[in-house]
Short mmCIF file of C-alpha atoms in Angstrom, two decimals:
data_model
loop_
_atom_site.label_atom_id
_atom_site.label_comp_id
_atom_site.label_asym_id
_atom_site.label_seq_id
_atom_site.Cartn_x
_atom_site.Cartn_y
_atom_site.Cartn_z
CA MET A 273 -20.50 8.45 3.87
CA SER A 274 -17.22 8.50 5.81
CA HIS A 275 -14.21 10.42 4.52
CA VAL A 276 -12.32 7.18 3.90
CA GLU A 277 -15.23 5.70 1.94
CA ASP A 278 -15.55 8.83 -0.18
CA GLU A 279 -11.81 8.90 -0.85
CA LEU A 280 -11.42 5.25 -1.74
CA THR A 281 -14.20 5.51 -4.35
CA SER A 282 -12.25 8.25 -6.16
CA GLN A 283 -9.26 6.04 -6.91
CA PRO A 284 -10.01 5.27 -10.58
CA GLU A 285 -10.02 8.99 -11.39
CA CYS A 286 -6.80 9.56 -9.40
CA TRP A 287 -5.05 6.69 -11.16
CA THR A 288 -6.10 7.93 -14.59
CA ARG A 289 -4.78 11.40 -13.83
CA VAL A 290 -1.44 10.29 -12.39
CA ALA A 291 -0.81 7.87 -15.25
CA ALA A 292 -1.37 10.68 -17.73
CA ASP A 293 1.08 12.89 -15.80
CA ALA A 294 3.74 10.24 -15.22
CA ALA A 295 5.93 11.18 -18.17
CA GLY A 296 6.19 14.74 -16.88
CA HIS A 297 7.58 13.47 -13.58
CA GLY A 298 10.14 11.18 -15.18
CA GLY A 299 13.12 13.37 -14.36
CA ALA A 300 12.38 13.18 -10.65
CA LEU A 301 11.90 9.42 -10.54
CA PRO A 302 14.53 6.65 -10.59
CA ALA A 303 16.24 6.14 -13.94
CA PRO A 304 17.01 2.70 -15.38
CA GLY A 305 20.19 1.27 -13.91
CA GLU A 306 20.16 3.35 -10.74
CA ARG A 307 20.54 1.52 -7.44
CA VAL A 308 17.52 2.70 -5.47
CA ALA A 309 16.04 2.45 -1.99
CA ILE A 310 12.40 3.33 -1.37
CA VAL A 311 11.41 4.37 2.15
CA GLY A 312 8.19 5.13 3.95
CA CYS A 313 6.26 4.53 7.15
CA GLY A 314 3.11 2.48 7.66
CA THR A 315 1.10 2.33 4.46
CA SER A 316 3.87 4.10 2.54
CA TYR A 317 6.34 1.42 3.62
CA PHE A 318 4.11 -1.30 2.19
CA MET A 319 3.75 0.64 -1.06
CA ALA A 320 7.54 0.88 -1.08
CA GLN A 321 7.74 -2.91 -0.83
CA ALA A 322 5.45 -3.30 -3.83
CA ALA A 323 7.22 -0.63 -5.89
CA ALA A 324 10.68 -2.05 -5.16
CA ALA A 325 9.67 -5.53 -6.28
CA LEU A 326 8.06 -4.14 -9.43
CA ARG A 327 11.10 -2.05 -10.38
CA GLU A 328 13.65 -4.78 -9.81
CA GLY A 329 11.41 -7.33 -11.51
CA ALA A 330 11.20 -5.04 -14.54
CA GLY A 331 14.99 -5.10 -14.86
CA GLN A 332 15.38 -1.42 -13.95
CA GLY A 333 18.03 -1.97 -11.29
CA GLU A 334 18.56 -3.17 -7.73
CA THR A 335 15.79 -1.76 -5.56
CA ASP A 336 15.29 -2.14 -1.81
CA ALA A 337 12.45 -1.07 0.46
CA PHE A 338 12.81 -0.01 4.08
CA ALA A 339 10.74 1.39 6.88
CA ALA A 340 12.27 4.85 7.17
CA SER A 341 13.33 4.20 10.76
CA GLU A 342 15.32 1.15 9.61
CA PHE A 343 17.17 2.70 6.67
CA PRO A 344 20.75 1.34 6.54
CA HIS A 345 22.86 4.48 6.26
CA GLY A 346 25.99 2.43 5.67
CA ARG A 347 24.77 1.29 2.24
CA SER A 348 25.38 3.14 -0.99
CA TYR A 349 22.51 4.08 -3.33
CA ASP A 350 22.20 6.28 -6.39
CA ARG A 351 18.81 7.59 -5.30
CA ILE A 352 16.47 7.41 -2.33
CA LEU A 353 12.75 7.64 -3.05
CA ALA A 354 10.59 8.64 -0.06
CA LEU A 355 6.83 8.15 0.00
CA THR A 356 5.09 10.44 2.50
CA ARG A 357 1.49 11.59 2.26
CA SER A 358 1.78 14.22 4.98
CA GLY A 359 5.31 15.43 4.26
CA THR A 360 5.84 15.75 8.01
CA THR A 361 6.68 12.24 9.25
CA THR A 362 9.69 12.46 11.52
CA GLU A 363 11.46 9.27 10.41
CA VAL A 364 11.19 10.16 6.70
CA LEU A 365 12.46 13.70 7.22
CA ASP A 366 15.35 12.35 9.28
CA VAL A 367 16.45 10.05 6.45
CA LEU A 368 16.28 12.86 3.91
CA ASP A 369 18.15 15.25 6.20
CA ARG A 370 20.99 12.79 6.81
CA LEU A 371 21.36 12.15 3.07
CA LYS A 372 21.35 15.83 2.06
CA GLY A 373 24.25 16.57 -0.26
CA ARG A 374 25.38 12.93 -0.31
CA THR A 375 22.71 10.96 -2.19
CA ARG A 376 20.05 12.17 -4.63
CA THR A 377 16.62 12.09 -3.01
CA THR A 378 13.07 12.27 -4.33
CA ALA A 379 9.88 12.59 -2.30
CA VAL A 380 6.33 11.81 -3.41
CA THR A 381 3.88 13.68 -1.21
CA ALA A 382 0.33 15.02 -1.10
CA ASP A 383 0.97 18.29 0.71
CA PRO A 384 3.17 21.00 -0.86
CA GLY A 385 3.10 23.11 2.30
CA THR A 386 5.27 20.80 4.41
CA PRO A 387 8.96 20.36 5.31
CA VAL A 388 9.54 17.58 2.78
CA MET A 389 9.48 20.17 0.00
CA SER A 390 12.91 21.45 1.04
CA ALA A 391 14.18 18.22 2.56
CA ALA A 392 14.28 16.32 -0.76
CA ASP A 393 16.19 17.22 -3.92
CA ASP A 394 13.18 16.45 -6.14
CA VAL A 395 9.51 16.38 -5.18
CA VAL A 396 6.42 15.02 -6.90
CA VAL A 397 3.22 16.50 -5.45
CA LEU A 398 -0.02 14.53 -5.79
CA ASP A 399 -2.21 17.05 -3.99
CA TYR A 400 -5.37 15.87 -5.74
CA ALA A 401 -4.90 12.49 -4.02
CA ASP A 402 -4.61 13.99 -0.52
CA GLU A 403 -7.05 12.78 2.10
CA ARG A 404 -8.97 14.04 5.12
CA SER A 405 -9.05 10.56 6.62
CA VAL A 406 -6.31 9.30 8.88
CA VAL A 407 -6.57 5.94 7.09
CA GLN A 408 -4.70 6.10 3.77
CA THR A 409 -6.33 4.81 0.62
CA ARG A 410 -6.12 6.88 -2.55
CA PHE A 411 -2.78 8.62 -1.94
CA ALA A 412 -0.98 5.32 -1.46
CA THR A 413 -2.46 3.64 -4.52
CA THR A 414 -2.02 6.77 -6.65
CA ALA A 415 1.66 6.98 -5.69
CA LEU A 416 2.10 3.32 -6.61
CA THR A 417 0.26 3.89 -9.89
CA LEU A 418 2.68 6.72 -10.66
CA LEU A 419 5.58 4.32 -10.21
CA ARG A 420 3.87 1.55 -12.21
CA ALA A 421 3.26 4.00 -15.05
CA HIS A 422 6.86 5.23 -14.84
CA LEU A 423 7.94 1.60 -15.33
CA GLY A 424 5.53 1.11 -18.23
CA LEU A 425 3.45 -1.36 -16.17
CA HIS A 426 0.17 0.55 -15.94
CA THR A 427 -2.69 0.04 -18.39
CA ASP A 428 -6.28 1.22 -18.71
CA ALA A 429 -7.34 -2.29 -17.67
CA VAL A 430 -6.11 -1.54 -14.15
CA VAL A 431 -8.52 1.39 -13.88
CA ALA A 432 -11.33 -0.71 -15.31
CA ASP A 433 -10.65 -3.36 -12.67
CA ALA A 434 -10.73 -0.70 -9.95
CA ARG A 435 -14.19 0.37 -11.12
CA THR A 436 -15.26 -3.28 -10.98
CA ALA A 437 -13.86 -3.56 -7.46
CA LEU A 438 -15.98 -0.60 -6.42
CA SER A 439 -19.20 -1.76 -8.08
CA GLN A 440 -19.35 -5.49 -7.37
CA PRO A 441 -20.67 -6.75 -4.01
CA LEU A 442 -18.19 -8.27 -1.59
CA PRO A 443 -18.23 -12.09 -1.35
CA GLU A 444 -21.13 -13.42 0.71
CA GLY A 445 -20.24 -14.03 4.34
CA LEU A 446 -16.93 -12.17 4.19
CA VAL A 447 -17.96 -9.28 6.46
CA ASP A 448 -19.02 -11.75 9.15
CA CYS A 449 -15.63 -13.48 9.36
CA THR A 450 -13.70 -13.22 12.61
CA GLN A 451 -10.18 -13.37 11.16
CA PHE A 452 -8.65 -12.31 7.84
CA THR A 453 -5.41 -13.33 6.12
CA PHE A 454 -4.07 -11.65 2.98
CA LEU A 455 -1.54 -13.38 0.75
CA GLY A 456 0.70 -12.09 -2.04
CA ARG A 457 3.59 -13.10 -4.28
CA GLY A 458 6.37 -10.84 -5.52
CA TRP A 459 5.16 -7.25 -5.64
CA THR A 460 1.77 -8.16 -4.20
CA VAL A 461 3.29 -9.15 -0.84
CA GLY A 462 3.42 -5.42 -0.10
CA LEU A 463 -0.22 -5.10 -1.12
CA ALA A 464 -1.16 -7.99 1.17
CA ASN A 465 0.63 -6.25 4.04
CA GLU A 466 -1.27 -3.06 3.28
CA ALA A 467 -4.63 -4.85 3.07
CA GLY A 468 -3.98 -6.28 6.51
CA LEU A 469 -3.08 -2.86 7.87
CA LYS A 470 -6.31 -1.36 6.51
CA MET A 471 -8.35 -4.01 8.29
CA ARG A 472 -6.55 -3.40 11.57
CA GLU A 473 -6.74 0.39 11.35
CA ALA A 474 -10.34 0.83 10.22
CA SER A 475 -12.11 -2.17 11.78
CA LEU A 476 -9.80 -3.41 14.57
CA SER A 477 -9.83 -6.83 12.92
CA TRP A 478 -7.55 -9.76 13.65
CA THR A 479 -5.65 -9.71 10.38
CA GLU A 480 -2.40 -11.21 9.11
CA ALA A 481 -0.45 -11.10 5.85
CA TYR A 482 2.14 -13.43 4.35
CA PRO A 483 3.92 -14.39 1.15
CA ALA A 484 1.56 -17.00 -0.28
CA MET A 485 4.07 -19.86 -0.30
CA GLU A 486 4.79 -19.24 3.39
CA TYR A 487 1.15 -19.74 4.35
CA ARG A 488 1.53 -23.53 4.45
CA HIS A 489 4.49 -23.20 6.85
CA GLY A 490 2.40 -22.57 9.96
CA PRO A 491 -0.14 -19.77 9.43
CA ILE A 492 -2.69 -22.08 7.79
CA SER A 493 -3.17 -23.65 11.23
CA ILE A 494 -5.45 -20.76 12.26
CA THR A 495 -7.70 -21.20 9.24
CA THR A 496 -11.11 -22.65 10.00
CA GLN A 497 -14.81 -21.95 9.64
CA GLY A 498 -15.37 -18.22 10.09
CA THR A 499 -11.95 -17.15 8.84
CA ALA A 500 -11.08 -15.74 5.41
CA THR A 501 -7.96 -16.08 3.26
CA TRP A 502 -7.67 -13.57 0.41
CA MET A 503 -5.16 -14.00 -2.40
CA LEU A 504 -3.91 -10.88 -4.21
CA GLY A 505 -2.74 -12.08 -7.61
CA PRO A 506 -2.38 -15.65 -8.91
CA ALA A 507 -2.40 -18.30 -6.19
CA PRO A 508 0.12 -21.14 -5.82
CA GLU A 509 -1.22 -24.39 -7.18
CA GLY A 510 -3.38 -26.28 -4.72
CA LEU A 511 -3.55 -23.59 -2.06
CA ALA A 512 -7.20 -22.66 -2.64
CA GLY A 513 -8.23 -26.27 -2.17
CA GLN A 514 -6.20 -26.60 1.02
CA VAL A 515 -7.85 -23.51 2.51
CA ARG A 516 -11.34 -24.68 1.56
CA ALA A 517 -10.61 -28.06 3.15
CA THR A 518 -10.11 -26.32 6.50
CA GLY A 519 -13.60 -24.82 6.33
CA GLY A 520 -12.22 -21.34 5.81
CA LEU A 521 -13.47 -18.91 3.17
CA TRP A 522 -11.14 -18.58 0.17
CA VAL A 523 -11.26 -15.27 -1.73
CA ASP A 524 -9.71 -15.49 -5.17
CA GLY A 525 -8.23 -12.19 -6.33
CA GLY A 526 -9.16 -12.24 -9.98
CA LEU A 527 -8.77 -8.50 -10.62
CA ASP A 528 -5.52 -6.59 -11.00
CA PRO A 529 -3.89 -6.83 -7.54
CA LEU A 530 -4.08 -3.08 -6.98
CA ALA A 531 -7.82 -3.23 -7.68
CA GLU A 532 -8.04 -6.14 -5.24
CA LEU A 533 -6.55 -3.80 -2.64
CA VAL A 534 -9.47 -1.43 -3.33
CA ARG A 535 -11.84 -4.32 -2.57
CA ALA A 536 -9.97 -4.93 0.68
CA GLN A 537 -10.34 -1.24 1.57
CA ARG A 538 -14.08 -1.60 1.02
CA LEU A 539 -14.09 -4.64 3.27
CA ALA A 540 -12.37 -2.69 6.05
CA VAL A 541 -15.07 -0.01 5.90
CA ALA A 542 -17.86 -2.59 5.75
CA VAL A 543 -16.54 -4.50 8.77
CA ALA A 544 -16.13 -1.24 10.67
CA ALA A 545 -19.76 -0.39 9.95
CA ALA A 546 -20.93 -3.85 11.02
CA ARG A 547 -19.09 -3.43 14.31
CA GLY A 548 -20.34 0.09 14.95
CA LEU A 549 -16.91 1.68 14.46
CA ASP A 550 -16.06 4.99 12.79
CA PRO A 551 -13.31 4.32 10.21
CA ASP A 552 -12.48 8.03 10.17
CA GLN A 553 -11.48 7.86 13.85
CA PRO A 554 -9.11 4.89 14.11
CA ARG A 555 -8.06 4.08 17.64
CA HIS A 556 -4.74 5.60 18.81
CA LEU A 557 -3.83 6.90 15.33
CA THR A 558 -3.11 10.34 13.84
CA ARG A 559 -2.59 11.47 10.24
CA SER A 560 1.18 11.81 10.73
CA VAL A 561 3.61 10.62 13.38
CA ILE A 562 5.65 13.64 14.46
CA LEU A 563 8.13 12.89 17.22
CA THR A 564 9.42 15.57 19.57
CA PRO A 565 13.22 15.78 19.96
#
């Protein structure tokens, strides 16, 4: 079993633990009414997209998400929340350094022995969700579960769905597809982006991701026999039928969207195996991007 496969199967336990601990981290996380920006890189950026949509949708306050390298320093926020598994990513540390003493900052990380511990004003450490694999799975979803629980949006049903996602077989023919598209709406757009990234990282697959209503505005033209379109969350009316009419495989995300992301992680590993690739050694990637001055 690869490291990434072993780590992704542990997600139900990680989610249960972080949800139980969420109240104890409340003082470090955004309070209702605060104007917040959530930053990250790669997978953490896509989790930031999902978390920002969830928080604003819950009426907790204006919430933006940015790739750390694109953070708009001219804007005013009450708090910046940084997601960083490694605690060493250059772009994240740069944002926190530039905001020191000006804006309250919080970091959620997996490694307490890294520079982010002193770079941020508040830190939440999820060391039990750290990973040996370069490809992120459980840290990202555990960090998002922390934020869902903080917003009162996590339930035991989410964990139950994750166990279902791990135990049920993948749809027949899915691993053999040559192209994959993930769709989301609202907070699940970030999850769709992350599912696509997992497929590219682990299995070098041709993968795209879009807001579901945008799929009809061009991207559906690539859909045909041998391609797959996977919806995370409820689908727009009529879209499933349109995809099936092209000859493409429609995958209906009936589980909690975060559990559907677990299924997509499994697909990435399965496609990698079918293609003779090692998902623990993704091409051109390292655990953290650290740029020299």
